Short mmCIF file of C-alpha atoms in Angstrom, two decimals:
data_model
loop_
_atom_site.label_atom_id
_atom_site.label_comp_id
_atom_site.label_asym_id
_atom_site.label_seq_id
_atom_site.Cartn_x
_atom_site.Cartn_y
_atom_site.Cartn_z
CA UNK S 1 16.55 -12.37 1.40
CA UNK S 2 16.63 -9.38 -0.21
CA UNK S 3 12.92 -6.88 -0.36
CA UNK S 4 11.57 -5.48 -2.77
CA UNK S 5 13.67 -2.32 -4.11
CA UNK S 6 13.66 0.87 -5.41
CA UNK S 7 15.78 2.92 -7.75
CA UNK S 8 16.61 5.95 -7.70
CA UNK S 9 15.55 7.32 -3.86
CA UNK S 10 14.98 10.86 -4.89
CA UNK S 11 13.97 12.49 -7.86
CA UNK S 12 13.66 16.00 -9.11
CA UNK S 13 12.71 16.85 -12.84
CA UNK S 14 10.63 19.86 -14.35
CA UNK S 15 7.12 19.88 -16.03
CA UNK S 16 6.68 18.81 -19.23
CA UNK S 17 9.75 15.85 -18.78
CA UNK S 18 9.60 12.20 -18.64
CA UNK S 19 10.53 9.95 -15.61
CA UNK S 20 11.51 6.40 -15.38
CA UNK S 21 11.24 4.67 -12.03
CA UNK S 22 12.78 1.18 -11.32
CA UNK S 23 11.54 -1.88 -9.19
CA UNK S 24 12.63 -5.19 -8.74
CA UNK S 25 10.74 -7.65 -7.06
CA UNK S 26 11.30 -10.20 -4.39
CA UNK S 27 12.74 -12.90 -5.46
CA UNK S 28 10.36 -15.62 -6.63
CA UNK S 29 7.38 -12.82 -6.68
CA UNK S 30 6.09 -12.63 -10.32
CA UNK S 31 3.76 -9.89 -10.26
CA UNK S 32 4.74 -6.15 -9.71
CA UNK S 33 2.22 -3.28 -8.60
CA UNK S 34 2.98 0.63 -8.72
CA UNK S 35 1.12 3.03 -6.53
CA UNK S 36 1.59 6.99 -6.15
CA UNK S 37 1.09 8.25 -3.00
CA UNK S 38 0.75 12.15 -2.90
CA UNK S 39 1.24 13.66 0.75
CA UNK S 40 -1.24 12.63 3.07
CA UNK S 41 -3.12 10.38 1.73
CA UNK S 42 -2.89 6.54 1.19
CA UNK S 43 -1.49 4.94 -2.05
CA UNK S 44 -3.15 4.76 -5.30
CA UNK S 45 -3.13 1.79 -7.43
CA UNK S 46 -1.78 2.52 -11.07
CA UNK S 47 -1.13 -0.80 -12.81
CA UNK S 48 -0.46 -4.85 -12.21
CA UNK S 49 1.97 -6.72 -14.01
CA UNK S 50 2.29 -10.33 -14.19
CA UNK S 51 4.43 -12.26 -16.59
CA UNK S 52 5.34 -9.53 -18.50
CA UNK S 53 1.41 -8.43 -19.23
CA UNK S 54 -0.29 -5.72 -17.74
CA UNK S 55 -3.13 -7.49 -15.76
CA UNK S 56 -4.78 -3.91 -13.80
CA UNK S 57 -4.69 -0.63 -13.97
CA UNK S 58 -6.13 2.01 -12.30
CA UNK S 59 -7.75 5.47 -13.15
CA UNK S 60 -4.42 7.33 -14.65
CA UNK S 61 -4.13 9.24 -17.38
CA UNK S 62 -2.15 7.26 -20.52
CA UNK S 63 0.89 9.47 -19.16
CA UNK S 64 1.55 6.68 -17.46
CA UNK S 65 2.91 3.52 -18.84
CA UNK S 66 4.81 0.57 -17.09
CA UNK S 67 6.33 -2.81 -18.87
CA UNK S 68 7.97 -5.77 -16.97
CA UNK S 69 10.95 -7.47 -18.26
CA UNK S 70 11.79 -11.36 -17.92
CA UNK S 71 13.56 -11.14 -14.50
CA UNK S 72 10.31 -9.77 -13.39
CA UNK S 73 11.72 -6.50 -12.55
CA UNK S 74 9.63 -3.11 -13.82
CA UNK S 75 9.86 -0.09 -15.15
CA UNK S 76 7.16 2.83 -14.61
CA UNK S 77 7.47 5.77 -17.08
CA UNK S 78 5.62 8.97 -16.85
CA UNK S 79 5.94 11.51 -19.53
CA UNK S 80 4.71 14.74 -19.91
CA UNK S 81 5.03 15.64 -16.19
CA UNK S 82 3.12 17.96 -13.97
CA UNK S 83 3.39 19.53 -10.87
CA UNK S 84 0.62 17.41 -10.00
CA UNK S 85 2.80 14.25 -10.16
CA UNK S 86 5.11 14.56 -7.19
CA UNK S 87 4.44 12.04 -5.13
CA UNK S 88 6.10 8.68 -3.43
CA UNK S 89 5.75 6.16 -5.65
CA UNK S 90 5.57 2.83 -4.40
CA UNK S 91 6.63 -0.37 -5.94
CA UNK S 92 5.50 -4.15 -4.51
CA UNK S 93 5.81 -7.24 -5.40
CA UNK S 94 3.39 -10.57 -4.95
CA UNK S 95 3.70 -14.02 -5.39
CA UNK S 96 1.20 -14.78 -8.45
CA UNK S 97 -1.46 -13.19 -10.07
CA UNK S 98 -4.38 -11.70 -8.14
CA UNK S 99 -3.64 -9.18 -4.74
CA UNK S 100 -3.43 -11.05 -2.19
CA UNK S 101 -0.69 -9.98 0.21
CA UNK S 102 1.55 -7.27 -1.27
CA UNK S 103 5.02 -6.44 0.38
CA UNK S 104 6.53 -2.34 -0.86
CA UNK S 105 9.75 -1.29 -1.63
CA UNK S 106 11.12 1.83 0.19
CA UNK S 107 9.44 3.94 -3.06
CA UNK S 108 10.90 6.70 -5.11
CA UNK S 109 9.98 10.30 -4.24
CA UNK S 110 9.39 12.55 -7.45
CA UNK S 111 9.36 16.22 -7.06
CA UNK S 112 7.98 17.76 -10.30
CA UNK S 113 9.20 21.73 -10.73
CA UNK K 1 -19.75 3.44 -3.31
CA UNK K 2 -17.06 1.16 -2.49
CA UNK K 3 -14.69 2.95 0.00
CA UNK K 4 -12.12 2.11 3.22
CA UNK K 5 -12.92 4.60 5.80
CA UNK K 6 -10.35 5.64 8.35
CA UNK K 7 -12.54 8.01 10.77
CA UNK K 8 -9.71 9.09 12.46
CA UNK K 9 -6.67 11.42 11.01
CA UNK K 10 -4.59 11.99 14.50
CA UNK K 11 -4.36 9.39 17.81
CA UNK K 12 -2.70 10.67 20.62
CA UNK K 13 -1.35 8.00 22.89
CA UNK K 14 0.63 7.67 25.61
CA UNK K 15 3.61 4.75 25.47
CA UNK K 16 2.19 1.84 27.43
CA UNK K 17 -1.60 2.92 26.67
CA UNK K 18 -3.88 0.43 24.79
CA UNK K 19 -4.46 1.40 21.06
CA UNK K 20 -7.77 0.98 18.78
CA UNK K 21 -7.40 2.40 15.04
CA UNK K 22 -10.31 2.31 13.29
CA UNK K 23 -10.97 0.86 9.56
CA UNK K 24 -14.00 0.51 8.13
CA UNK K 25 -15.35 -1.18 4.12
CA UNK K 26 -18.12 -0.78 2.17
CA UNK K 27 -18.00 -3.64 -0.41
CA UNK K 28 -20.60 -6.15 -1.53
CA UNK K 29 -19.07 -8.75 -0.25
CA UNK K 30 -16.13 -9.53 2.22
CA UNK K 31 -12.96 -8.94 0.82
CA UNK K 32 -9.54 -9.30 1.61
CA UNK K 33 -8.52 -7.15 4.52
CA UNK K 34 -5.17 -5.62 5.81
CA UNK K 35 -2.95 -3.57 7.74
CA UNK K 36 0.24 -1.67 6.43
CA UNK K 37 2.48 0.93 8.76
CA UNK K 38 4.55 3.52 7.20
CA UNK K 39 7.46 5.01 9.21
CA UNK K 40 8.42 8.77 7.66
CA UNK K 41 9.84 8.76 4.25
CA UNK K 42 9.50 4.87 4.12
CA UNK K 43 7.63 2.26 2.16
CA UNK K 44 4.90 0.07 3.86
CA UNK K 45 5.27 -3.00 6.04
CA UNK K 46 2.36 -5.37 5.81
CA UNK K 47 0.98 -5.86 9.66
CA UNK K 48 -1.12 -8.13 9.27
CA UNK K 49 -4.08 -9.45 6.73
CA UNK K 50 -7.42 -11.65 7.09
CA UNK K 51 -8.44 -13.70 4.51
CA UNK K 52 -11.31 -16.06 6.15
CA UNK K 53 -11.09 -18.21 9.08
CA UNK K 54 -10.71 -16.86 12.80
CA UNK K 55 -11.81 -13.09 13.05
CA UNK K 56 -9.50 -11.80 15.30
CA UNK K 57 -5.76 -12.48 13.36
CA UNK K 58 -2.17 -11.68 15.32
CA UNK K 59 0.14 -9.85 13.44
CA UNK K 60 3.64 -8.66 13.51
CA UNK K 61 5.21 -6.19 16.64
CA UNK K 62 2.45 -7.16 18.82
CA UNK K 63 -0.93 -5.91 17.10
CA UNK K 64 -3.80 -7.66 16.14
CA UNK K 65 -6.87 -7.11 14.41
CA UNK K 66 -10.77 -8.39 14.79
CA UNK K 67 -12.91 -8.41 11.83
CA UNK K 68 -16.23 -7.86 12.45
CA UNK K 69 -18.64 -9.10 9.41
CA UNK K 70 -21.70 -7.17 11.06
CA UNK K 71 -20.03 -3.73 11.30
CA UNK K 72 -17.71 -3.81 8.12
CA UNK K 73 -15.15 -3.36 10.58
CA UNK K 74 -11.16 -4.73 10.99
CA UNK K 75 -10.15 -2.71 13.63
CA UNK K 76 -6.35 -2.66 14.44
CA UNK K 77 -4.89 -3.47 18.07
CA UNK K 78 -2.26 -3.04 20.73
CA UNK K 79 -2.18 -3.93 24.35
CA UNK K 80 0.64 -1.61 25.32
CA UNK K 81 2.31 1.03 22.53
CA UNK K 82 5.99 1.46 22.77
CA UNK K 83 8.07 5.01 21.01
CA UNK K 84 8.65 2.64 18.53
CA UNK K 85 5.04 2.69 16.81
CA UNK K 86 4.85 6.65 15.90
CA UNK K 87 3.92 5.96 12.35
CA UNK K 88 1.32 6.19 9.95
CA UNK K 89 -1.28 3.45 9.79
CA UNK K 90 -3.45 2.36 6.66
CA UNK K 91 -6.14 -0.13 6.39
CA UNK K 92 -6.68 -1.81 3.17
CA UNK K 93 -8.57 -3.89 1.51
CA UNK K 94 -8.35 -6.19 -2.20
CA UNK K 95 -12.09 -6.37 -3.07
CA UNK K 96 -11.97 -9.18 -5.25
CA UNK K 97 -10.62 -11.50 -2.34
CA UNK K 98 -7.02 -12.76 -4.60
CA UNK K 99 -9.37 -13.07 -7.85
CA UNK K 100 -8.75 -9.43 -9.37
CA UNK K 101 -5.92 -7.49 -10.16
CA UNK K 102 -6.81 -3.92 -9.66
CA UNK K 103 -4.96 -3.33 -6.77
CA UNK K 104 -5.25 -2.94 -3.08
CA UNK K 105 -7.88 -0.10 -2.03
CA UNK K 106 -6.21 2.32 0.89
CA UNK K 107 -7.49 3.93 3.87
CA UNK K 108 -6.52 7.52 3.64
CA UNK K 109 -4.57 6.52 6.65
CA UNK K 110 -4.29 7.54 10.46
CA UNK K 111 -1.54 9.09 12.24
CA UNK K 112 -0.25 7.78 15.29
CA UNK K 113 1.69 10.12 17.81
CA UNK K 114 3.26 8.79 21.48
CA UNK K 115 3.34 10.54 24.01
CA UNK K 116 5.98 10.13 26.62
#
């Protein structure tokens, strides 16, 4: 069975632009978390989305925005970038709603310029 | 305030030494608890978690982990570390024990080096 993945790998775009990052989930899973992860330090929790409804989100600025779609795949969309916004960002995917165990995709890296 | 606590940044090892990483919580009550590696420039592979039952839970590649209730403690092990296990190491927790959905909390993580 397929993980959870992660499109594109790599990204490079310069302040003041908008992003889109893409995440599918593992099959089955219905809820879809994003977290950033800036070097050297452990991921951040930005939102959790469950049946198409955002169900968490953490303390990020309204930059950030993030809708799932009926196949349960997501999209995370950050506009307005900064050079504070390079990070791994990390995509996973959980059975229902409610944490419990999360499995990651492999992440998208954004550089910001 | 509610935290996870990693105390230490580097371990130094040598392949076929023991291994004890550290995690520590500071929430109310006991949450979820779990243990994610990170090879370089990858995502994160879930370890192991502890929900309730048995303290002391067997993971994946060998480790296990013992939660301790009295010390706010779920301490990651390994009898004997191969190459293989140079990664980085978080500890993390979900504080509302499945019932929330704000996320999993992170460790700020700790390195792990092997030395031959």
């Amino acid at each position: 069975d397929a993980g959870v993945t992660q499109s594109p790998t790599h990204l490079i775009k310069t302040r003041g632009q908008q992003v889109t990052l893409r995440c599918s989930p593992i099959s089955g899973h219905k809820s879809v978390s994003w977290y950033q992860q800036v070097l050297g330090q452990g991921p951040q929790f930005i939102f959790q989305y469950y049946e198409k409804e955002e169900r968490g989100r953490g303390n990020f600025p309204d930059r950030f925005s993030a809708r799932q779609f009926p196949n349960y795949s997501s999209e995370l969309n950050v506009n307005a970038l900064l050079l504070g916004d390079s990070a791994l960002y990390l995509c996973a995917s959980s059975l229902t709603r409610g944490v419990r165990e999360q499995y990651f995709g492999p992440g998208t890296r954004l550089t910001v310029t | 305030a509610q935290s996870v606590t990693q105390p230490d940044i580097h371990i130094t090892v040598s392949e076929g030494a023991s291994l004890e990483l550290r995690c520590n919580y500071s929430y109310g009550a006991t949450p979820y608890l779990f243990w994610y590696v990170q090879s370089p420039g990858q995502g994160l592979q879930l370890l192991l978690k502890y929900f309730s039952g048995d303290t002391l839970v067997q993971g994946i590649k060998g480790f296990e982990a013992e939660f301790k209730r009295s010390q706010s403690s779920f301490n990651l092990r390994k009898p004997s570390v191969h190459w293989s296990d140079a990664a980085e190491y978080f500890c993390a927790v979900d504080p509302y024990s499945g019932g929330g959905a704000d996320g999993l909390t992170f460790g700020k993580g700790t390195h792990l080096i092997i030395q031959p």
